[in-house]
């Protein structure tokens, strides 16, 4: 069994409840806009919002468009009947959702303790996240998880985003640990397990709801308190 020297945590939906915040945020924002005439209309709008988020955030991660551009294209496609050709206006409308989303940020109850436990064990600890550094750092600050002894490695500062092997190896190099002695923990089978394994790390899937259909060969935990460092 490997004795790990370092651990990398994913951020969104691992340490911080991104999906929950986004769901609460978009529903609050839509209620303020008065766009939904029925419960069915609301659910259809929410589904469309998340489909656009997934499509265009992936394009941002591939560096086809910038972080700001993916916000603008999302809001324009979501509200096609609105005249949002002007960038300032598009940004202003998106800001309505953004404020509701940020107000809903919450850390998972086991997140702070997991970071502390790993550090107490003498591990090098970092956070490896796909996103803009300033956004992700602010998310950690507002949720009480930002620590000087836990560096944040955001894809905006890395050679590539997860699951590109360069993202993991760059984070490991910055932590001063070998990939083979590093644990990657996150909720995404693609980004936090398979991608990590291909880069030489050990990946652990955080499956809080128990819904993953990953095979039995995938190492998984239901919560961060269940992590083992060896």
Coordinates of C-alpha atoms in Angstrom, one line a residue:
X1 CA 0.0 0.0 0.0
X2 CA 1.3 3.4 -1.0
X3 CA 2.2 5.8 1.8
X4 CA 1.3 9.2 0.4
X5 CA 3.4 12.3 0.7
X6 CA 0.8 14.7 -0.7
X7 CA -2.8 15.1 -1.4
X8 CA -4.7 17.3 -3.9
X9 CA -8.3 18.2 -3.4
X10 CA -10.7 19.2 -6.1
X11 CA -12.7 22.3 -5.1
X12 CA -16.2 22.4 -6.7
X13 CA -18.5 19.8 -5.4
X14 CA -15.7 18.3 -3.3
X15 CA -14.9 21.0 -0.7
X16 CA -17.6 23.6 -1.7
X17 CA -21.1 22.8 -2.8
X18 CA -21.0 24.4 -6.3
X19 CA -23.9 22.6 -7.7
X20 CA -26.1 23.3 -4.8
X21 CA -25.1 27.0 -4.8
X22 CA -25.7 27.2 -8.6
X23 CA -29.1 25.6 -8.3
X24 CA -30.2 27.9 -5.4
X25 CA -28.7 30.9 -7.2
X26 CA -30.3 30.4 -10.6
X27 CA -33.7 29.7 -9.0
X28 CA -33.5 32.9 -6.9
X29 CA -32.3 34.9 -10.0
X30 CA -35.1 33.5 -12.2
X31 CA -37.7 34.3 -9.6
X32 CA -36.6 37.9 -9.6
X33 CA -36.8 38.0 -13.4
X34 CA -40.3 36.5 -13.4
X35 CA -39.5 34.3 -16.4
X36 CA -41.3 31.1 -15.3
X37 CA -45.1 31.0 -15.4
X38 CA -45.3 27.5 -13.8
X39 CA -43.2 25.0 -11.9
X40 CA -42.6 23.1 -15.2
X41 CA -41.4 26.2 -16.9
X42 CA -39.0 26.8 -14.0
X43 CA -37.5 23.3 -14.2
X44 CA -37.1 23.6 -18.0
X45 CA -35.2 26.9 -17.5
X46 CA -33.0 25.5 -14.8
X47 CA -32.1 22.5 -16.9
X48 CA -31.3 24.7 -19.9
X49 CA -29.1 27.0 -17.7
X50 CA -27.0 24.0 -16.5
X51 CA -26.7 22.5 -20.0
X52 CA -25.3 25.9 -21.3
X53 CA -23.0 26.1 -18.3
X54 CA -21.6 22.6 -19.0
X55 CA -21.2 23.2 -22.7
X56 CA -19.5 26.6 -22.5
X57 CA -17.4 26.0 -19.4
X58 CA -15.9 23.0 -21.2
X59 CA -15.0 25.3 -24.1
X60 CA -13.4 27.7 -21.6
X61 CA -11.4 24.8 -20.1
X62 CA -10.2 23.9 -23.6
X63 CA -9.2 27.5 -24.0
X64 CA -11.3 28.1 -27.0
X65 CA -12.9 31.2 -25.3
X66 CA -12.0 33.2 -22.2
X67 CA -13.8 33.0 -18.8
X68 CA -15.6 36.3 -19.5
X69 CA -16.6 35.2 -23.0
X70 CA -18.1 31.9 -21.7
X71 CA -20.3 34.0 -19.4
X72 CA -21.4 36.2 -22.2
X73 CA -22.3 33.4 -24.6
X74 CA -24.2 31.6 -21.9
X75 CA -26.4 34.6 -21.0
X76 CA -27.0 35.4 -24.7
X77 CA -28.1 31.9 -25.5
X78 CA -30.1 31.6 -22.4
X79 CA -32.0 34.8 -23.1
X80 CA -32.1 34.9 -26.9
X81 CA -35.0 37.4 -27.1
X82 CA -33.1 39.9 -25.1
X83 CA -30.9 42.4 -26.9
X84 CA -27.6 41.5 -25.2
X85 CA -25.2 42.2 -28.1
X86 CA -23.5 44.9 -26.0
X87 CA -20.9 43.3 -23.7
X88 CA -21.5 45.7 -20.8
X89 CA -25.2 44.9 -20.8
X90 CA -24.6 41.1 -21.1
X91 CA -22.2 41.3 -18.2
X92 CA -24.7 43.3 -16.2
X93 CA -27.4 40.7 -16.7
X94 CA -25.1 37.9 -15.9
X95 CA -24.1 39.7 -12.7
X96 CA -27.6 39.2 -11.4
X97 CA -27.2 35.5 -11.5
X98 CA -23.6 35.7 -10.2
X99 CA -24.6 37.6 -7.1
X100 CA -27.3 35.0 -6.2
X101 CA -24.8 32.2 -6.9
X102 CA -22.1 33.7 -4.7
X103 CA -24.5 34.4 -1.9
X104 CA -25.3 30.6 -1.8
X105 CA -21.7 29.4 -1.6
X106 CA -21.3 26.9 1.3
X107 CA -18.4 24.6 2.3
X108 CA -19.3 21.0 2.9
X109 CA -19.3 20.1 6.6
X110 CA -16.4 17.8 6.3
X111 CA -14.1 20.0 4.2
X112 CA -12.2 22.0 6.7
X113 CA -11.6 19.0 8.9
X114 CA -10.2 17.0 5.9
X115 CA -7.7 19.7 5.1
X116 CA -6.7 20.0 8.8
X117 CA -6.4 16.2 9.2
X118 CA -4.2 15.9 6.1
X119 CA -1.9 18.6 7.3
X120 CA -1.7 17.1 10.8
X121 CA -0.6 13.9 9.2
X122 CA 2.4 15.8 7.7
X123 CA 1.2 15.7 4.1
X124 CA 1.7 18.4 1.5
X125 CA -1.8 19.6 0.8
X126 CA -3.1 21.6 -2.2
X127 CA -6.3 22.3 -4.1
X128 CA -6.4 21.6 -7.8
X129 CA -9.3 23.2 -9.5
X130 CA -10.5 24.0 -13.0
X131 CA -11.3 27.7 -13.1
X132 CA -10.1 31.2 -12.7
X133 CA -7.7 31.6 -9.8
X134 CA -9.3 34.8 -8.4
X135 CA -12.8 33.3 -8.6
X136 CA -11.8 30.1 -6.9
X137 CA -9.7 31.8 -4.2
X138 CA -12.6 34.1 -3.4
X139 CA -14.8 31.1 -3.1
X140 CA -12.4 29.6 -0.6
X141 CA -12.2 32.8 1.3
X142 CA -15.9 33.3 1.6
X143 CA -16.5 29.7 2.8
X144 CA -13.7 29.9 5.4
X145 CA -11.5 27.3 3.6
X146 CA -8.7 29.6 2.4
X147 CA -5.4 28.8 4.2
X148 CA -1.9 30.0 3.7
X149 CA -0.5 26.5 4.1
X150 CA -2.8 25.0 1.4
X151 CA -1.9 26.5 -2.1
X152 CA -4.5 26.8 -4.8
X153 CA -3.6 25.5 -8.2
X154 CA -6.2 26.8 -10.7
X155 CA -6.3 25.9 -14.4
X156 CA -6.0 29.6 -15.3
X157 CA -2.4 29.5 -14.1
X158 CA -1.5 26.0 -15.3
X159 CA -0.4 24.6 -18.6
X160 CA -3.8 23.0 -19.1
X161 CA -7.0 22.0 -17.2
X162 CA -7.8 18.7 -15.7
X163 CA -7.9 16.0 -17.1
X164 CA -4.8 17.0 -19.1
X165 CA -1.8 15.3 -17.3
X166 CA 0.1 18.6 -17.2
X167 CA -2.3 20.0 -14.7
X168 CA -1.6 17.3 -12.1
X169 CA 2.1 17.1 -12.7
X170 CA 2.4 20.9 -12.4
X171 CA 0.6 20.9 -9.1
X172 CA 2.7 18.0 -7.8
X173 CA 5.9 19.8 -8.8
X174 CA 4.8 23.0 -7.0
X175 CA 4.0 21.0 -3.9
X176 CA 7.3 19.2 -4.0
X177 CA 5.9 15.7 -4.2
X178 CA 6.1 12.9 -6.8
X179 CA 2.9 12.1 -8.6
X180 CA 3.3 8.4 -7.5
X181 CA 3.1 9.6 -3.9
X182 CA 0.1 11.9 -4.3
X183 CA -3.5 11.3 -3.8
X184 CA -6.1 13.2 -5.9
X185 CA -9.6 13.5 -4.3
X186 CA -12.6 14.7 -6.1
X187 CA -16.2 14.2 -7.4
X188 CA -15.4 13.8 -11.1
X189 CA -14.5 10.3 -12.4
X190 CA -13.0 11.9 -15.5
X191 CA -11.1 14.8 -13.9
X192 CA -10.2 13.6 -10.5
X193 CA -9.7 9.8 -10.9
X194 CA -9.0 8.7 -14.5
X195 CA -7.1 11.8 -15.4
X196 CA -5.1 11.7 -12.2
X197 CA -4.3 8.0 -12.7
X198 CA -3.0 8.7 -16.2
X199 CA -0.7 11.3 -14.8
X200 CA 0.7 8.8 -12.2
X201 CA -1.3 9.8 -9.2
X202 CA -3.8 7.8 -7.2
X203 CA -7.3 9.0 -7.7
X204 CA -10.2 8.7 -5.2
X205 CA -13.7 9.4 -6.2
X206 CA -15.9 11.3 -3.8
X207 CA -19.4 9.9 -4.3
X208 CA -21.4 11.7 -1.7
X209 CA -24.8 10.6 -3.0
X210 CA -23.7 7.1 -3.9
X211 CA -24.9 7.5 -7.5
X212 CA -21.7 6.8 -9.4
X213 CA -21.7 3.8 -11.8
X214 CA -18.0 3.6 -11.7
X215 CA -16.6 0.1 -11.6
X216 CA -15.6 -1.7 -8.5
X217 CA -11.9 -1.1 -9.3
X218 CA -12.4 2.6 -8.7
X219 CA -11.4 3.7 -5.2
X220 CA -14.2 5.7 -3.7
X221 CA -15.4 7.3 -0.5
X222 CA -18.8 8.7 0.5
X223 CA -17.4 11.6 2.5
X224 CA -14.0 13.2 3.2
X225 CA -13.9 11.9 6.7
X226 CA -13.5 8.4 5.2
X227 CA -10.2 9.2 3.4
X228 CA -7.2 7.1 4.3
X229 CA -3.7 8.5 3.7
X230 CA -2.0 5.1 3.2

